[in-house]
Amino acid sequence: MLFAHDTEYGLIATAALVNTTGDHGEALPDVAALDAFFAAHGWTGRHEHTDAELRSVRDLRPRLRRIWHAETDEIVDIVNGLLREAGALPQLVRHDDEPYHLHAVPRDAPLATRMAVEAAMALADLVRSGELSRLRVCDHPDCDNVLVDLSKNRSRRYCDASCGNRAAVTAYRARRAATRP
Ligand SMILES: [Zn+2]
Ligand SMILES: [Zn+2]
């Protein structure tokens, strides 16, 4: 493991949230979709199942996506802003089956606030480790998904939306077309 488990988890969850909008369409169209996302990414704590909650989660995404395209100083501004706005106060906690990890806002804080703070805490780790180059955009030309390259040799090029397979198929077709008489 490259980073603390909650850092890696936070980075992956943040990329997944960013990728709910973009070239692949809107993946959080309604409250039910947010419920599914909440469950799929192991979120616990306050969850209101309301349109207002959905809106605030959706509104957070452009700010988080920006991080994947920004230089270090701007990333630091965004991260500090997210922590400041939430009144973040890091505390080590243990709940459910998870080992001790950091929470910086209470579990009954709004979902979008907790998502913002989890992202900011994980990104703060990445900044301090000088590892921002791990934040990458999918190499597939038709995909704007973001990814976090947590591989040892920094070899990850594609997001999880089967872009690696799509790229392989495209390359295969191109090779076949080129060798056709
Ligand atoms: Zn937790
Ligand atoms: Zn992709």
Short mmCIF file of N, CA and C and ligand atoms in Angstrom, two decimals:
data_model
loop_
_atom_site.label_atom_id
_atom_site.label_comp_id
_atom_site.label_asym_id
_atom_site.label_seq_id
_atom_site.Cartn_x
_atom_site.Cartn_y
_atom_site.Cartn_z
N MET A 1 0.84 -1.21 0.00
CA MET A 1 0.00 0.00 0.00
C MET A 1 0.88 1.25 0.00
N LEU A 2 0.53 2.19 -0.87
CA LEU A 2 1.33 3.40 -1.01
C LEU A 2 1.03 4.41 0.09
N PHE A 3 -0.25 4.56 0.40
CA PHE A 3 -0.70 5.56 1.37
C PHE A 3 -1.51 4.85 2.45
N ALA A 4 -1.88 5.62 3.48
CA ALA A 4 -2.75 5.06 4.51
C ALA A 4 -4.04 4.58 3.86
N HIS A 5 -4.65 3.54 4.45
CA HIS A 5 -5.83 2.94 3.82
C HIS A 5 -6.95 3.95 3.61
N ASP A 6 -7.13 4.87 4.59
CA ASP A 6 -8.24 5.81 4.41
C ASP A 6 -7.92 6.85 3.33
N THR A 7 -6.63 7.12 3.12
CA THR A 7 -6.25 8.02 2.02
C THR A 7 -6.56 7.37 0.68
N GLU A 8 -6.14 6.12 0.50
CA GLU A 8 -6.40 5.43 -0.77
C GLU A 8 -7.89 5.29 -1.01
N TYR A 9 -8.60 4.95 0.04
CA TYR A 9 -10.04 4.79 -0.08
C TYR A 9 -10.70 6.11 -0.47
N GLY A 10 -10.25 7.18 0.16
CA GLY A 10 -10.80 8.51 -0.12
C GLY A 10 -10.52 8.95 -1.55
N LEU A 11 -9.33 8.66 -2.04
CA LEU A 11 -8.97 9.04 -3.41
C LEU A 11 -9.83 8.29 -4.43
N ILE A 12 -10.00 7.00 -4.19
CA ILE A 12 -10.80 6.18 -5.10
C ILE A 12 -12.26 6.63 -5.10
N ALA A 13 -12.79 6.90 -3.90
CA ALA A 13 -14.18 7.34 -3.79
C ALA A 13 -14.37 8.71 -4.45
N THR A 14 -13.37 9.57 -4.33
CA THR A 14 -13.46 10.90 -4.93
C THR A 14 -13.44 10.81 -6.45
N ALA A 15 -12.56 9.99 -7.00
CA ALA A 15 -12.52 9.80 -8.46
C ALA A 15 -13.86 9.23 -8.94
N ALA A 16 -14.40 8.29 -8.19
CA ALA A 16 -15.69 7.69 -8.57
C ALA A 16 -16.79 8.74 -8.58
N LEU A 17 -16.76 9.64 -7.60
CA LEU A 17 -17.78 10.70 -7.55
C LEU A 17 -17.62 11.65 -8.75
N VAL A 18 -16.39 12.04 -9.04
CA VAL A 18 -16.13 12.91 -10.18
C VAL A 18 -16.65 12.25 -11.46
N ASN A 19 -16.44 10.95 -11.58
CA ASN A 19 -16.80 10.22 -12.80
C ASN A 19 -18.29 9.94 -12.93
N THR A 20 -19.10 10.39 -11.97
CA THR A 20 -20.54 10.22 -12.13
C THR A 20 -21.10 11.26 -13.10
N THR A 21 -20.25 12.15 -13.57
CA THR A 21 -20.68 13.08 -14.61
C THR A 21 -19.55 13.23 -15.62
N GLY A 22 -19.91 13.50 -16.88
CA GLY A 22 -18.89 13.64 -17.90
C GLY A 22 -19.28 12.92 -19.17
N ASP A 23 -18.28 12.46 -19.93
CA ASP A 23 -18.53 11.84 -21.24
C ASP A 23 -19.46 10.63 -21.17
N HIS A 24 -19.49 9.97 -20.01
CA HIS A 24 -20.33 8.78 -19.90
C HIS A 24 -21.75 9.11 -19.45
N GLY A 25 -22.07 10.38 -19.32
CA GLY A 25 -23.43 10.78 -18.96
C GLY A 25 -23.60 11.00 -17.46
N GLU A 26 -24.82 11.31 -17.06
CA GLU A 26 -25.13 11.59 -15.65
C GLU A 26 -25.44 10.28 -14.93
N ALA A 27 -24.59 9.91 -14.00
CA ALA A 27 -24.78 8.67 -13.26
C ALA A 27 -25.51 8.89 -11.94
N LEU A 28 -25.79 10.16 -11.62
CA LEU A 28 -26.57 10.44 -10.41
C LEU A 28 -27.82 11.25 -10.81
N PRO A 29 -28.70 10.64 -11.62
CA PRO A 29 -29.87 11.39 -12.11
C PRO A 29 -30.93 11.59 -11.04
N ASP A 30 -30.98 10.73 -10.04
CA ASP A 30 -32.04 10.82 -9.03
C ASP A 30 -31.56 10.28 -7.69
N VAL A 31 -32.44 10.40 -6.71
CA VAL A 31 -32.10 9.99 -5.35
C VAL A 31 -31.75 8.49 -5.29
N ALA A 32 -32.44 7.68 -6.07
CA ALA A 32 -32.16 6.24 -6.06
C ALA A 32 -30.73 5.96 -6.53
N ALA A 33 -30.27 6.73 -7.51
CA ALA A 33 -28.90 6.55 -8.01
C ALA A 33 -27.89 6.94 -6.93
N LEU A 34 -28.20 7.99 -6.18
CA LEU A 34 -27.31 8.38 -5.09
C LEU A 34 -27.31 7.32 -3.99
N ASP A 35 -28.47 6.74 -3.73
CA ASP A 35 -28.55 5.65 -2.75
C ASP A 35 -27.61 4.51 -3.15
N ALA A 36 -27.64 4.17 -4.45
CA ALA A 36 -26.82 3.07 -4.95
C ALA A 36 -25.33 3.43 -4.85
N PHE A 37 -25.00 4.68 -5.17
CA PHE A 37 -23.61 5.13 -5.08
C PHE A 37 -23.15 5.08 -3.62
N PHE A 38 -23.98 5.53 -2.73
CA PHE A 38 -23.71 5.55 -1.29
C PHE A 38 -23.34 4.13 -0.81
N ALA A 39 -24.16 3.17 -1.22
CA ALA A 39 -23.95 1.78 -0.81
C ALA A 39 -22.71 1.20 -1.47
N ALA A 40 -22.55 1.48 -2.76
CA ALA A 40 -21.45 0.88 -3.52
C ALA A 40 -20.09 1.34 -3.00
N HIS A 41 -20.01 2.54 -2.47
CA HIS A 41 -18.73 3.06 -2.02
C HIS A 41 -18.57 3.03 -0.50
N GLY A 42 -19.43 2.24 0.14
CA GLY A 42 -19.25 1.99 1.57
C GLY A 42 -19.47 3.20 2.45
N TRP A 43 -20.27 4.17 1.98
CA TRP A 43 -20.57 5.31 2.84
C TRP A 43 -21.47 4.88 3.98
N THR A 44 -21.25 5.50 5.14
CA THR A 44 -22.12 5.26 6.29
C THR A 44 -22.50 6.63 6.84
N GLY A 45 -23.25 6.66 7.93
CA GLY A 45 -23.62 7.94 8.54
C GLY A 45 -24.82 8.57 7.87
N ARG A 46 -24.98 9.86 8.11
CA ARG A 46 -26.19 10.57 7.68
C ARG A 46 -26.44 10.46 6.18
N HIS A 47 -27.65 10.14 5.81
CA HIS A 47 -28.04 10.03 4.41
C HIS A 47 -29.53 10.33 4.34
N GLU A 48 -29.89 11.45 3.70
CA GLU A 48 -31.26 11.97 3.80
C GLU A 48 -32.21 11.48 2.71
N HIS A 49 -31.66 10.95 1.62
CA HIS A 49 -32.50 10.50 0.49
C HIS A 49 -33.38 11.64 -0.04
N THR A 50 -32.87 12.85 -0.09
CA THR A 50 -33.68 13.98 -0.58
C THR A 50 -33.06 14.57 -1.84
N ASP A 51 -33.88 15.33 -2.56
CA ASP A 51 -33.37 16.02 -3.75
C ASP A 51 -32.33 17.07 -3.37
N ALA A 52 -32.51 17.70 -2.22
CA ALA A 52 -31.55 18.72 -1.77
C ALA A 52 -30.18 18.10 -1.53
N GLU A 53 -30.18 16.93 -0.93
CA GLU A 53 -28.91 16.23 -0.69
C GLU A 53 -28.26 15.84 -2.01
N LEU A 54 -29.09 15.32 -2.92
CA LEU A 54 -28.59 14.94 -4.24
C LEU A 54 -27.96 16.15 -4.94
N ARG A 55 -28.67 17.29 -4.88
CA ARG A 55 -28.17 18.51 -5.53
C ARG A 55 -26.82 18.93 -4.96
N SER A 56 -26.69 18.89 -3.66
CA SER A 56 -25.43 19.35 -3.06
C SER A 56 -24.27 18.40 -3.40
N VAL A 57 -24.57 17.12 -3.52
CA VAL A 57 -23.52 16.17 -3.94
C VAL A 57 -23.13 16.44 -5.39
N ARG A 58 -24.13 16.64 -6.25
CA ARG A 58 -23.83 16.92 -7.65
C ARG A 58 -23.05 18.22 -7.81
N ASP A 59 -23.41 19.22 -7.00
CA ASP A 59 -22.75 20.52 -7.09
C ASP A 59 -21.28 20.49 -6.64
N LEU A 60 -20.94 19.48 -5.88
CA LEU A 60 -19.56 19.35 -5.41
C LEU A 60 -18.61 18.87 -6.51
N ARG A 61 -19.16 18.17 -7.50
CA ARG A 61 -18.31 17.48 -8.48
C ARG A 61 -17.41 18.37 -9.32
N PRO A 62 -17.90 19.50 -9.85
CA PRO A 62 -17.00 20.32 -10.69
C PRO A 62 -15.77 20.80 -9.93
N ARG A 63 -15.96 21.12 -8.67
CA ARG A 63 -14.84 21.59 -7.85
C ARG A 63 -13.81 20.47 -7.65
N LEU A 64 -14.31 19.26 -7.46
CA LEU A 64 -13.39 18.13 -7.27
C LEU A 64 -12.71 17.78 -8.60
N ARG A 65 -13.47 17.82 -9.69
CA ARG A 65 -12.87 17.51 -10.99
C ARG A 65 -11.73 18.48 -11.31
N ARG A 66 -11.93 19.71 -10.95
CA ARG A 66 -10.93 20.74 -11.21
C ARG A 66 -9.55 20.33 -10.66
N ILE A 67 -9.56 19.62 -9.55
CA ILE A 67 -8.31 19.20 -8.91
C ILE A 67 -7.45 18.37 -9.85
N TRP A 68 -8.11 17.57 -10.70
CA TRP A 68 -7.36 16.70 -11.62
C TRP A 68 -6.66 17.50 -12.74
N HIS A 69 -7.08 18.74 -12.90
CA HIS A 69 -6.53 19.54 -14.00
C HIS A 69 -5.71 20.73 -13.50
N ALA A 70 -5.64 20.91 -12.21
CA ALA A 70 -5.01 22.12 -11.66
C ALA A 70 -3.55 21.88 -11.27
N GLU A 71 -2.82 22.98 -11.15
CA GLU A 71 -1.46 22.93 -10.64
C GLU A 71 -1.50 22.88 -9.10
N THR A 72 -0.36 22.56 -8.52
CA THR A 72 -0.31 22.31 -7.08
C THR A 72 -0.90 23.45 -6.24
N ASP A 73 -0.52 24.69 -6.53
CA ASP A 73 -0.99 25.80 -5.69
C ASP A 73 -2.51 25.95 -5.73
N GLU A 74 -3.08 25.71 -6.90
CA GLU A 74 -4.54 25.81 -6.99
C GLU A 74 -5.21 24.64 -6.26
N ILE A 75 -4.60 23.46 -6.37
CA ILE A 75 -5.13 22.29 -5.65
C ILE A 75 -5.12 22.58 -4.15
N VAL A 76 -4.04 23.16 -3.68
CA VAL A 76 -3.93 23.49 -2.25
C VAL A 76 -5.03 24.48 -1.85
N ASP A 77 -5.29 25.46 -2.71
CA ASP A 77 -6.37 26.42 -2.43
C ASP A 77 -7.73 25.71 -2.31
N ILE A 78 -7.98 24.80 -3.25
CA ILE A 78 -9.26 24.08 -3.23
C ILE A 78 -9.36 23.22 -1.97
N VAL A 79 -8.29 22.47 -1.68
CA VAL A 79 -8.29 21.58 -0.52
C VAL A 79 -8.47 22.38 0.77
N ASN A 80 -7.71 23.45 0.91
CA ASN A 80 -7.84 24.28 2.12
C ASN A 80 -9.23 24.89 2.23
N GLY A 81 -9.78 25.30 1.08
CA GLY A 81 -11.12 25.88 1.07
C GLY A 81 -12.16 24.87 1.54
N LEU A 82 -12.07 23.64 1.03
CA LEU A 82 -13.02 22.60 1.42
C LEU A 82 -12.94 22.32 2.91
N LEU A 83 -11.72 22.26 3.44
CA LEU A 83 -11.54 21.96 4.87
C LEU A 83 -12.05 23.12 5.73
N ARG A 84 -11.75 24.34 5.28
CA ARG A 84 -12.15 25.52 6.05
C ARG A 84 -13.67 25.67 6.09
N GLU A 85 -14.29 25.52 4.91
CA GLU A 85 -15.76 25.68 4.83
C GLU A 85 -16.49 24.66 5.70
N ALA A 86 -15.91 23.47 5.83
CA ALA A 86 -16.57 22.43 6.61
C ALA A 86 -16.22 22.54 8.09
N GLY A 87 -15.33 23.44 8.45
CA GLY A 87 -14.87 23.53 9.84
C GLY A 87 -14.19 22.24 10.27
N ALA A 88 -13.35 21.69 9.37
CA ALA A 88 -12.77 20.37 9.60
C ALA A 88 -11.89 20.32 10.85
N LEU A 89 -12.11 19.27 11.62
CA LEU A 89 -11.32 19.02 12.84
C LEU A 89 -10.97 17.53 12.87
N PRO A 90 -9.77 17.19 12.40
CA PRO A 90 -9.42 15.76 12.27
C PRO A 90 -9.44 15.02 13.61
N GLN A 91 -10.12 13.89 13.62
CA GLN A 91 -10.19 13.04 14.81
C GLN A 91 -10.03 11.59 14.36
N LEU A 92 -9.26 10.82 15.11
CA LEU A 92 -9.17 9.39 14.83
C LEU A 92 -10.41 8.70 15.39
N VAL A 93 -11.08 7.93 14.55
CA VAL A 93 -12.28 7.23 15.00
C VAL A 93 -12.26 5.78 14.51
N ARG A 94 -13.08 4.97 15.12
CA ARG A 94 -13.21 3.57 14.73
C ARG A 94 -14.70 3.26 14.74
N HIS A 95 -15.21 2.70 13.65
CA HIS A 95 -16.63 2.34 13.63
C HIS A 95 -16.83 1.20 12.66
N ASP A 96 -17.98 0.58 12.76
CA ASP A 96 -18.29 -0.62 11.97
C ASP A 96 -17.09 -1.58 12.06
N ASP A 97 -16.60 -2.08 10.92
CA ASP A 97 -15.48 -3.02 10.99
C ASP A 97 -14.16 -2.37 10.61
N GLU A 98 -14.16 -1.04 10.47
CA GLU A 98 -12.94 -0.37 10.01
C GLU A 98 -11.96 -0.11 11.14
N PRO A 99 -10.66 -0.20 10.84
CA PRO A 99 -9.66 0.17 11.85
C PRO A 99 -9.65 1.70 12.02
N TYR A 100 -8.87 2.19 12.95
CA TYR A 100 -8.80 3.63 13.19
C TYR A 100 -8.48 4.39 11.90
N HIS A 101 -9.25 5.43 11.69
CA HIS A 101 -9.01 6.29 10.53
C HIS A 101 -9.47 7.69 10.88
N LEU A 102 -9.18 8.64 10.01
CA LEU A 102 -9.49 10.03 10.31
C LEU A 102 -10.87 10.42 9.80
N HIS A 103 -11.63 11.08 10.65
CA HIS A 103 -12.82 11.81 10.24
C HIS A 103 -12.54 13.25 10.61
N ALA A 104 -12.95 14.18 9.80
CA ALA A 104 -12.68 15.58 10.15
C ALA A 104 -13.97 16.37 10.35
N VAL A 105 -15.11 15.71 10.11
CA VAL A 105 -16.42 16.29 10.45
C VAL A 105 -17.26 15.16 11.08
N PRO A 106 -18.26 15.51 11.89
CA PRO A 106 -19.08 14.47 12.53
C PRO A 106 -19.84 13.63 11.51
N ARG A 107 -20.22 12.43 11.92
CA ARG A 107 -20.91 11.51 11.02
C ARG A 107 -22.32 11.99 10.68
N ASP A 108 -22.84 12.95 11.46
CA ASP A 108 -24.16 13.49 11.13
C ASP A 108 -24.08 14.79 10.33
N ALA A 109 -22.87 15.14 9.86
CA ALA A 109 -22.74 16.27 8.94
C ALA A 109 -23.36 15.87 7.61
N PRO A 110 -23.83 16.84 6.81
CA PRO A 110 -24.45 16.49 5.52
C PRO A 110 -23.51 15.66 4.64
N LEU A 111 -24.10 14.79 3.84
CA LEU A 111 -23.32 13.86 3.02
C LEU A 111 -22.33 14.60 2.12
N ALA A 112 -22.76 15.67 1.46
CA ALA A 112 -21.86 16.39 0.55
C ALA A 112 -20.68 16.98 1.32
N THR A 113 -20.93 17.43 2.53
CA THR A 113 -19.84 17.97 3.37
C THR A 113 -18.85 16.87 3.70
N ARG A 114 -19.35 15.70 4.05
CA ARG A 114 -18.45 14.60 4.40
C ARG A 114 -17.68 14.12 3.17
N MET A 115 -18.33 14.12 2.01
CA MET A 115 -17.63 13.74 0.78
C MET A 115 -16.53 14.75 0.46
N ALA A 116 -16.84 16.02 0.64
CA ALA A 116 -15.86 17.08 0.36
C ALA A 116 -14.65 16.95 1.29
N VAL A 117 -14.93 16.71 2.56
CA VAL A 117 -13.85 16.64 3.54
C VAL A 117 -13.03 15.37 3.35
N GLU A 118 -13.68 14.26 3.04
CA GLU A 118 -12.92 13.03 2.80
C GLU A 118 -11.98 13.23 1.61
N ALA A 119 -12.49 13.88 0.57
CA ALA A 119 -11.66 14.16 -0.60
C ALA A 119 -10.49 15.06 -0.22
N ALA A 120 -10.78 16.10 0.53
CA ALA A 120 -9.75 17.07 0.89
C ALA A 120 -8.67 16.43 1.77
N MET A 121 -9.07 15.60 2.72
CA MET A 121 -8.11 14.95 3.61
C MET A 121 -7.18 14.02 2.81
N ALA A 122 -7.76 13.27 1.88
CA ALA A 122 -6.96 12.34 1.07
C ALA A 122 -6.01 13.12 0.17
N LEU A 123 -6.52 14.19 -0.41
CA LEU A 123 -5.68 14.99 -1.32
C LEU A 123 -4.58 15.72 -0.56
N ALA A 124 -4.87 16.09 0.67
CA ALA A 124 -3.83 16.73 1.49
C ALA A 124 -2.64 15.79 1.67
N ASP A 125 -2.95 14.51 1.83
CA ASP A 125 -1.90 13.49 1.95
C ASP A 125 -1.07 13.42 0.67
N LEU A 126 -1.75 13.47 -0.45
CA LEU A 126 -1.09 13.37 -1.75
C LEU A 126 -0.18 14.58 -1.98
N VAL A 127 -0.65 15.75 -1.60
CA VAL A 127 0.15 16.96 -1.73
C VAL A 127 1.41 16.84 -0.88
N ARG A 128 1.23 16.42 0.39
CA ARG A 128 2.36 16.35 1.31
C ARG A 128 3.37 15.30 0.88
N SER A 129 2.90 14.25 0.19
CA SER A 129 3.82 13.19 -0.27
C SER A 129 4.44 13.53 -1.61
N GLY A 130 4.07 14.66 -2.21
CA GLY A 130 4.61 15.00 -3.52
C GLY A 130 4.16 14.03 -4.59
N GLU A 131 2.93 13.51 -4.46
CA GLU A 131 2.46 12.45 -5.37
C GLU A 131 1.25 12.88 -6.21
N LEU A 132 1.13 14.15 -6.49
CA LEU A 132 -0.03 14.61 -7.26
C LEU A 132 -0.06 14.06 -8.68
N SER A 133 1.10 13.60 -9.17
CA SER A 133 1.13 13.02 -10.52
C SER A 133 0.32 11.72 -10.58
N ARG A 134 -0.10 11.22 -9.44
CA ARG A 134 -0.95 10.01 -9.43
C ARG A 134 -2.38 10.32 -9.88
N LEU A 135 -2.73 11.59 -9.90
CA LEU A 135 -4.05 12.00 -10.38
C LEU A 135 -3.97 12.11 -11.89
N ARG A 136 -4.70 11.28 -12.61
CA ARG A 136 -4.59 11.26 -14.06
C ARG A 136 -5.96 11.22 -14.71
N VAL A 137 -6.00 11.57 -15.99
CA VAL A 137 -7.23 11.47 -16.76
C VAL A 137 -7.08 10.27 -17.69
N CYS A 138 -8.18 9.54 -17.89
CA CYS A 138 -8.18 8.34 -18.74
C CYS A 138 -7.56 8.64 -20.11
N ASP A 139 -6.74 7.70 -20.59
CA ASP A 139 -6.05 7.87 -21.88
C ASP A 139 -6.96 7.65 -23.08
N HIS A 140 -8.13 7.05 -22.89
CA HIS A 140 -9.00 6.81 -24.02
C HIS A 140 -9.50 8.16 -24.58
N PRO A 141 -9.39 8.34 -25.91
CA PRO A 141 -9.73 9.64 -26.48
C PRO A 141 -11.19 10.05 -26.27
N ASP A 142 -12.10 9.09 -26.10
CA ASP A 142 -13.52 9.43 -25.93
C ASP A 142 -13.94 9.44 -24.47
N CYS A 143 -12.98 9.50 -23.56
CA CYS A 143 -13.32 9.38 -22.14
C CYS A 143 -12.65 10.48 -21.33
N ASP A 144 -13.44 11.17 -20.53
CA ASP A 144 -12.86 12.22 -19.68
C ASP A 144 -12.86 11.81 -18.21
N ASN A 145 -13.03 10.51 -17.95
CA ASN A 145 -13.00 10.05 -16.56
C ASN A 145 -11.64 10.30 -15.93
N VAL A 146 -11.66 10.55 -14.63
CA VAL A 146 -10.40 10.71 -13.91
C VAL A 146 -10.06 9.40 -13.21
N LEU A 147 -8.81 9.26 -12.85
CA LEU A 147 -8.40 8.07 -12.11
C LEU A 147 -7.27 8.42 -11.16
N VAL A 148 -7.08 7.54 -10.20
CA VAL A 148 -5.95 7.67 -9.28
C VAL A 148 -5.06 6.47 -9.53
N ASP A 149 -3.86 6.71 -9.98
CA ASP A 149 -2.95 5.62 -10.27
C ASP A 149 -2.24 5.19 -8.98
N LEU A 150 -2.72 4.11 -8.39
CA LEU A 150 -2.11 3.61 -7.15
C LEU A 150 -1.21 2.41 -7.42
N SER A 151 -0.85 2.20 -8.70
CA SER A 151 0.04 1.09 -9.03
C SER A 151 1.47 1.45 -8.66
N LYS A 152 2.25 0.43 -8.31
CA LYS A 152 3.63 0.65 -7.86
C LYS A 152 4.47 1.35 -8.93
N ASN A 153 4.29 0.90 -10.18
CA ASN A 153 5.13 1.45 -11.26
C ASN A 153 4.43 2.54 -12.08
N ARG A 154 3.39 3.12 -11.50
CA ARG A 154 2.67 4.24 -12.15
C ARG A 154 2.28 3.90 -13.58
N SER A 155 1.70 2.74 -13.77
CA SER A 155 1.45 2.26 -15.13
C SER A 155 -0.01 2.38 -15.55
N ARG A 156 -0.86 2.85 -14.66
CA ARG A 156 -2.30 2.84 -14.98
C ARG A 156 -2.62 3.94 -15.99
N ARG A 157 -3.32 3.58 -17.07
CA ARG A 157 -3.63 4.55 -18.12
C ARG A 157 -5.12 4.77 -18.30
N TYR A 158 -5.92 3.78 -17.95
CA TYR A 158 -7.35 3.86 -18.24
C TYR A 158 -8.20 3.82 -16.97
N CYS A 159 -9.39 4.42 -17.07
CA CYS A 159 -10.34 4.36 -15.97
C CYS A 159 -10.97 2.97 -15.96
N ASP A 160 -11.97 2.80 -15.11
CA ASP A 160 -12.58 1.49 -14.98
C ASP A 160 -13.71 1.22 -15.97
N ALA A 161 -14.07 2.22 -16.78
CA ALA A 161 -15.22 2.07 -17.67
C ALA A 161 -14.85 1.28 -18.93
N SER A 162 -14.16 0.18 -18.76
CA SER A 162 -13.68 -0.71 -19.83
C SER A 162 -12.96 0.03 -20.95
N CYS A 163 -12.36 1.15 -20.65
CA CYS A 163 -11.63 1.91 -21.67
C CYS A 163 -10.38 1.17 -22.14
N GLY A 164 -9.74 0.42 -21.25
CA GLY A 164 -8.56 -0.36 -21.64
C GLY A 164 -8.95 -1.36 -22.72
N ASN A 165 -10.10 -2.04 -22.53
CA ASN A 165 -10.59 -3.01 -23.53
C ASN A 165 -10.95 -2.32 -24.83
N ARG A 166 -11.65 -1.19 -24.70
CA ARG A 166 -12.05 -0.44 -25.91
C ARG A 166 -10.81 -0.02 -26.71
N ALA A 167 -9.79 0.45 -26.01
CA ALA A 167 -8.57 0.90 -26.68
C ALA A 167 -7.88 -0.28 -27.36
N ALA A 168 -7.89 -1.44 -26.72
CA ALA A 168 -7.26 -2.62 -27.30
C ALA A 168 -7.98 -3.04 -28.57
N VAL A 169 -9.30 -2.99 -28.54
CA VAL A 169 -10.09 -3.36 -29.72
C VAL A 169 -9.81 -2.40 -30.87
N THR A 170 -9.78 -1.11 -30.57
CA THR A 170 -9.51 -0.10 -31.59
C THR A 170 -8.13 -0.32 -32.22
N ALA A 171 -7.14 -0.61 -31.38
CA ALA A 171 -5.79 -0.83 -31.88
C ALA A 171 -5.75 -2.09 -32.75
N TYR A 172 -6.49 -3.12 -32.33
CA TYR A 172 -6.54 -4.38 -33.09
C TYR A 172 -7.15 -4.14 -34.46
N ARG A 173 -8.27 -3.39 -34.48
CA ARG A 173 -8.94 -3.10 -35.76
C ARG A 173 -8.03 -2.29 -36.67
N ALA A 174 -7.32 -1.36 -36.11
CA ALA A 174 -6.42 -0.51 -36.89
C ALA A 174 -5.30 -1.35 -37.51
N ARG A 175 -4.78 -2.29 -36.70
CA ARG A 175 -3.70 -3.16 -37.20
C ARG A 175 -4.22 -4.03 -38.33
N ARG A 176 -5.42 -4.59 -38.15
CA ARG A 176 -6.01 -5.47 -39.15
C ARG A 176 -6.29 -4.71 -40.44
N ALA A 177 -6.81 -3.48 -40.30
CA ALA A 177 -7.10 -2.66 -41.47
C ALA A 177 -5.81 -2.33 -42.23
N ALA A 178 -4.74 -2.13 -41.50
CA ALA A 178 -3.46 -1.74 -42.11
C ALA A 178 -2.84 -2.89 -42.88
N THR A 179 -3.13 -4.15 -42.45
CA THR A 179 -2.50 -5.31 -43.12
C THR A 179 -3.39 -5.88 -44.21
N ARG A 180 -4.61 -5.30 -44.34
CA ARG A 180 -5.52 -5.79 -45.38
C ARG A 180 -4.97 -5.41 -46.77
N PRO A 181 -5.00 -6.36 -47.73
CA PRO A 181 -4.44 -6.04 -49.06
C PRO A 181 -5.25 -4.98 -49.80
ZN ZN B 1 -15.25 6.27 8.84
ZN ZN B 2 -11.96 5.88 -19.53
#
